[in-house]
């Protein structure tokens, strides 16, 4: 019991220190794109890694051509073997995925879409993560691109495509968390605190 209380006190102190730091930055530092250059593609831990499908991009990329919204502070670039994933989905296979270092299995079912503007050979799926308490997946895949939203523990993890291709000829995708998106309706400090809360919750859960 004492150990748990001690961990809680340390966590609360950590939150106070981080918030104090955020206040200092908000007062003394620039408020526009202050963290724009920090990308999770430079770290070992992937935001979303679809095992056997995703390949993190390590070579230099002209990021100005990717058309990634400026409100996304942190993101990760990768290419996807969409052909392999389509075959797995077609065969009803469950797809392993690692999200923020935690391993899950995607359990997906085909969603019938009859809209006339839906491109041929584009398929949509919904489902959940087999070994998560609360999760939801919405995913659309074509021959070359993937768009997905995975909600787990109240956080949205998103994959989107860009107009650019890698040296291998595959479309470049970017993944990010909902907490990595600046809410332009909130102040700089409020956005910083939201990010700090997420970081602390991850630290405690690990």
Tab-separated table of C-alpha atoms in Angstrom:
chain	number	residue	atom	x	y	z
A	1	UNK	CA	0.000	0.000	0.000
A	2	UNK	CA	2.849	2.359	0.920
A	3	UNK	CA	4.532	1.572	-2.386
A	4	UNK	CA	1.413	2.455	-4.364
A	5	UNK	CA	0.937	5.670	-2.397
A	6	UNK	CA	4.582	6.534	-2.979
A	7	UNK	CA	4.210	5.971	-6.720
A	8	UNK	CA	1.105	8.159	-6.755
A	9	UNK	CA	2.904	10.982	-4.902
A	10	UNK	CA	5.846	10.775	-7.321
A	11	UNK	CA	3.471	10.822	-10.291
A	12	UNK	CA	1.631	13.865	-8.944
A	13	UNK	CA	4.915	15.675	-8.330
A	14	UNK	CA	5.967	14.812	-11.851
A	15	UNK	CA	2.727	16.273	-13.207
A	16	UNK	CA	3.248	19.484	-11.233
A	17	UNK	CA	6.803	19.854	-12.559
A	18	UNK	CA	5.738	19.233	-16.133
A	19	UNK	CA	2.854	21.680	-15.918
A	20	UNK	CA	5.194	24.280	-14.427
A	21	UNK	CA	7.518	23.702	-17.371
A	22	UNK	CA	4.639	24.075	-19.807
A	23	UNK	CA	3.651	27.363	-18.165
A	24	UNK	CA	7.239	28.620	-18.453
A	25	UNK	CA	7.424	27.699	-22.135
A	26	UNK	CA	4.028	29.274	-22.827
A	27	UNK	CA	5.211	32.545	-21.272
A	28	UNK	CA	8.777	32.717	-22.591
A	29	UNK	CA	8.737	30.728	-25.808
A	30	UNK	CA	7.091	30.950	-29.225
A	31	UNK	CA	3.620	29.442	-29.419
A	32	UNK	CA	3.478	28.470	-33.096
A	33	UNK	CA	4.869	25.093	-34.228
A	34	UNK	CA	7.135	24.916	-31.166
A	35	UNK	CA	7.231	21.116	-31.265
A	36	UNK	CA	6.677	20.719	-35.018
A	37	UNK	CA	10.155	19.370	-35.651
A	38	UNK	CA	9.812	16.538	-33.104
A	39	UNK	CA	8.724	13.383	-34.886
A	40	UNK	CA	8.323	9.903	-33.422
A	41	UNK	CA	9.924	8.486	-36.555
A	42	UNK	CA	13.261	9.131	-34.889
A	43	UNK	CA	12.494	6.944	-31.864
A	44	UNK	CA	12.503	3.163	-31.470
A	45	UNK	CA	8.901	2.941	-30.240
A	46	UNK	CA	6.387	3.009	-33.091
A	47	UNK	CA	3.051	4.747	-32.744
A	48	UNK	CA	1.392	2.017	-34.830
A	49	UNK	CA	3.236	-0.993	-36.239
A	50	UNK	CA	1.090	-3.430	-38.212
A	51	UNK	CA	3.345	-6.450	-37.951
A	52	UNK	CA	4.599	-7.701	-41.305
A	53	UNK	CA	2.843	-4.797	-43.052
A	54	UNK	CA	4.374	-1.544	-41.782
A	55	UNK	CA	7.920	-0.433	-42.516
A	56	UNK	CA	9.174	2.696	-40.797
A	57	UNK	CA	10.857	5.195	-43.120
A	58	UNK	CA	14.404	6.021	-42.122
A	59	UNK	CA	15.741	7.746	-45.251
A	60	UNK	CA	15.412	11.546	-45.604
A	61	UNK	CA	12.044	12.687	-46.960
A	62	UNK	CA	10.935	16.054	-48.319
A	63	UNK	CA	8.256	16.502	-45.678
A	64	UNK	CA	6.862	19.690	-47.232
A	65	UNK	CA	5.385	17.567	-50.029
A	66	UNK	CA	3.603	15.233	-47.632
A	67	UNK	CA	0.804	17.770	-46.939
A	68	UNK	CA	0.576	16.802	-43.271
A	69	UNK	CA	-1.673	19.293	-41.412
A	70	UNK	CA	0.297	21.785	-39.328
A	71	UNK	CA	-1.866	21.005	-36.294
A	72	UNK	CA	-0.270	17.535	-35.978
A	73	UNK	CA	2.729	17.984	-33.686
A	74	UNK	CA	4.157	14.476	-33.687
A	75	UNK	CA	3.865	11.811	-36.334
A	76	UNK	CA	5.643	8.818	-37.803
A	77	UNK	CA	6.272	8.030	-41.468
A	78	UNK	CA	6.037	4.526	-42.894
A	79	UNK	CA	5.151	2.505	-45.956
A	80	UNK	CA	2.620	-0.322	-45.920
A	81	UNK	CA	2.371	-3.594	-47.811
A	82	UNK	CA	-1.300	-3.017	-48.627
A	83	UNK	CA	-1.434	-5.953	-51.066
A	84	UNK	CA	-0.401	-8.385	-48.331
A	85	UNK	CA	-2.845	-6.846	-45.872
A	86	UNK	CA	-5.707	-7.064	-48.378
A	87	UNK	CA	-4.995	-10.771	-48.852
A	88	UNK	CA	-4.963	-11.343	-45.106
A	89	UNK	CA	-8.285	-9.519	-44.730
A	90	UNK	CA	-9.750	-11.408	-47.679
A	91	UNK	CA	-8.801	-14.702	-46.015
A	92	UNK	CA	-10.342	-13.614	-42.711
A	93	UNK	CA	-7.014	-13.561	-40.896
A	94	UNK	CA	-6.530	-11.601	-37.698
A	95	UNK	CA	-3.813	-8.997	-38.022
A	96	UNK	CA	-1.249	-8.385	-35.250
A	97	UNK	CA	-0.513	-4.756	-34.401
A	98	UNK	CA	1.704	-3.010	-31.851
A	99	UNK	CA	0.371	0.324	-30.564
A	100	UNK	CA	2.626	2.434	-28.368
A	101	UNK	CA	4.588	-0.693	-27.489
A	102	UNK	CA	1.549	-2.813	-26.543
A	103	UNK	CA	0.697	-5.882	-28.657
A	104	UNK	CA	-2.854	-6.479	-29.890
A	105	UNK	CA	-4.689	-8.437	-32.562
A	106	UNK	CA	-7.095	-6.706	-34.950
A	107	UNK	CA	-10.391	-8.530	-35.323
A	108	UNK	CA	-12.049	-7.044	-38.432
A	109	UNK	CA	-15.245	-7.638	-40.384
A	110	UNK	CA	-16.094	-6.348	-43.851
A	111	UNK	CA	-18.403	-3.340	-43.965
A	112	UNK	CA	-20.703	-3.219	-46.986
A	113	UNK	CA	-20.627	0.190	-48.672
A	114	UNK	CA	-22.992	0.845	-51.567
A	115	UNK	CA	-22.208	4.527	-52.098
A	116	UNK	CA	-21.731	5.255	-55.833
A	117	UNK	CA	-18.656	7.423	-55.260
A	118	UNK	CA	-16.665	4.661	-53.526
A	119	UNK	CA	-13.692	3.662	-55.670
A	120	UNK	CA	-13.695	0.084	-56.999
A	121	UNK	CA	-11.334	-2.258	-55.157
A	122	UNK	CA	-11.571	-0.104	-52.024
A	123	UNK	CA	-12.848	-2.001	-48.992
A	124	UNK	CA	-13.876	-0.910	-45.511
A	125	UNK	CA	-13.746	-2.851	-42.259
A	126	UNK	CA	-14.808	-2.344	-38.674
A	127	UNK	CA	-13.891	-4.253	-35.558
A	128	UNK	CA	-11.901	-4.171	-32.366
A	129	UNK	CA	-8.702	-5.282	-30.700
A	130	UNK	CA	-9.075	-8.804	-29.333
A	131	UNK	CA	-7.040	-8.268	-26.178
A	132	UNK	CA	-8.104	-4.745	-25.207
A	133	UNK	CA	-10.798	-3.887	-22.674
A	134	UNK	CA	-12.321	-1.147	-24.806
A	135	UNK	CA	-11.447	-0.552	-28.446
A	136	UNK	CA	-12.854	0.267	-31.856
A	137	UNK	CA	-11.391	0.075	-35.360
A	138	UNK	CA	-12.555	1.680	-38.606
A	139	UNK	CA	-10.339	0.919	-41.594
A	140	UNK	CA	-10.474	1.524	-45.357
A	141	UNK	CA	-7.937	-0.043	-47.694
A	142	UNK	CA	-7.313	0.213	-51.427
A	143	UNK	CA	-4.610	-1.281	-53.641
A	144	UNK	CA	-2.025	1.284	-52.518
A	145	UNK	CA	-3.341	3.205	-49.523
A	146	UNK	CA	-4.779	2.698	-46.064
A	147	UNK	CA	-6.801	4.977	-43.819
A	148	UNK	CA	-7.490	3.745	-40.298
A	149	UNK	CA	-8.644	4.917	-36.894
A	150	UNK	CA	-8.003	2.688	-33.886
A	151	UNK	CA	-9.433	3.821	-30.565
A	152	UNK	CA	-7.953	2.159	-27.510
A	153	UNK	CA	-8.262	3.375	-23.930
A	154	UNK	CA	-9.871	6.601	-25.120
A	155	UNK	CA	-6.984	7.568	-27.450
A	156	UNK	CA	-7.394	7.615	-31.227
A	157	UNK	CA	-4.477	6.250	-33.247
A	158	UNK	CA	-4.730	7.274	-36.876
A	159	UNK	CA	-3.080	6.234	-40.145
A	160	UNK	CA	-3.443	8.389	-43.258
A	161	UNK	CA	-1.809	8.447	-46.682
A	162	UNK	CA	0.217	11.222	-48.301
A	163	UNK	CA	0.606	12.217	-51.982
A	164	UNK	CA	4.257	11.105	-51.937
A	165	UNK	CA	5.954	7.767	-52.542
A	166	UNK	CA	9.096	6.318	-50.994
A	167	UNK	CA	12.162	5.155	-52.902
A	168	UNK	CA	10.586	1.689	-52.996
A	169	UNK	CA	7.597	3.099	-54.914
A	170	UNK	CA	5.112	2.601	-52.095
A	171	UNK	CA	2.848	5.382	-50.875
A	172	UNK	CA	4.126	7.133	-47.755
A	173	UNK	CA	1.708	7.031	-44.824
A	174	UNK	CA	1.806	8.932	-41.545
A	175	UNK	CA	0.489	7.830	-38.176
A	176	UNK	CA	-0.258	9.900	-35.109
A	177	UNK	CA	-2.260	10.007	-31.882
A	178	UNK	CA	-5.252	12.239	-31.176
A	179	UNK	CA	-3.266	13.754	-28.276
A	180	UNK	CA	-0.627	14.848	-30.806
A	181	UNK	CA	-3.096	17.143	-32.571
A	182	UNK	CA	-3.329	20.771	-31.505
A	183	UNK	CA	-6.890	21.752	-30.648
A	184	UNK	CA	-7.001	25.267	-32.080
A	185	UNK	CA	-9.974	26.018	-29.835
A	186	UNK	CA	-7.740	25.567	-26.784
A	187	UNK	CA	-4.895	27.697	-25.499
A	188	UNK	CA	-1.265	26.652	-25.916
A	189	UNK	CA	-1.100	25.750	-22.232
A	190	UNK	CA	-4.274	23.622	-22.361
A	191	UNK	CA	-2.834	21.636	-25.280
A	192	UNK	CA	0.422	21.129	-23.388
A	193	UNK	CA	-1.435	19.883	-20.303
A	194	UNK	CA	-3.455	17.399	-22.417
A	195	UNK	CA	-0.192	15.994	-23.783
A	196	UNK	CA	1.328	15.814	-20.296
A	197	UNK	CA	-1.701	13.918	-18.951
A	198	UNK	CA	-1.314	11.325	-21.723
A	199	UNK	CA	2.427	10.948	-21.031
A	200	UNK	CA	1.887	10.506	-17.287
A	201	UNK	CA	-0.900	7.946	-17.781
A	202	UNK	CA	1.377	5.934	-20.064
A	203	UNK	CA	4.180	6.117	-17.501
A	204	UNK	CA	1.898	4.892	-14.712
A	205	UNK	CA	0.357	2.087	-16.810
A	206	UNK	CA	3.798	0.799	-17.753
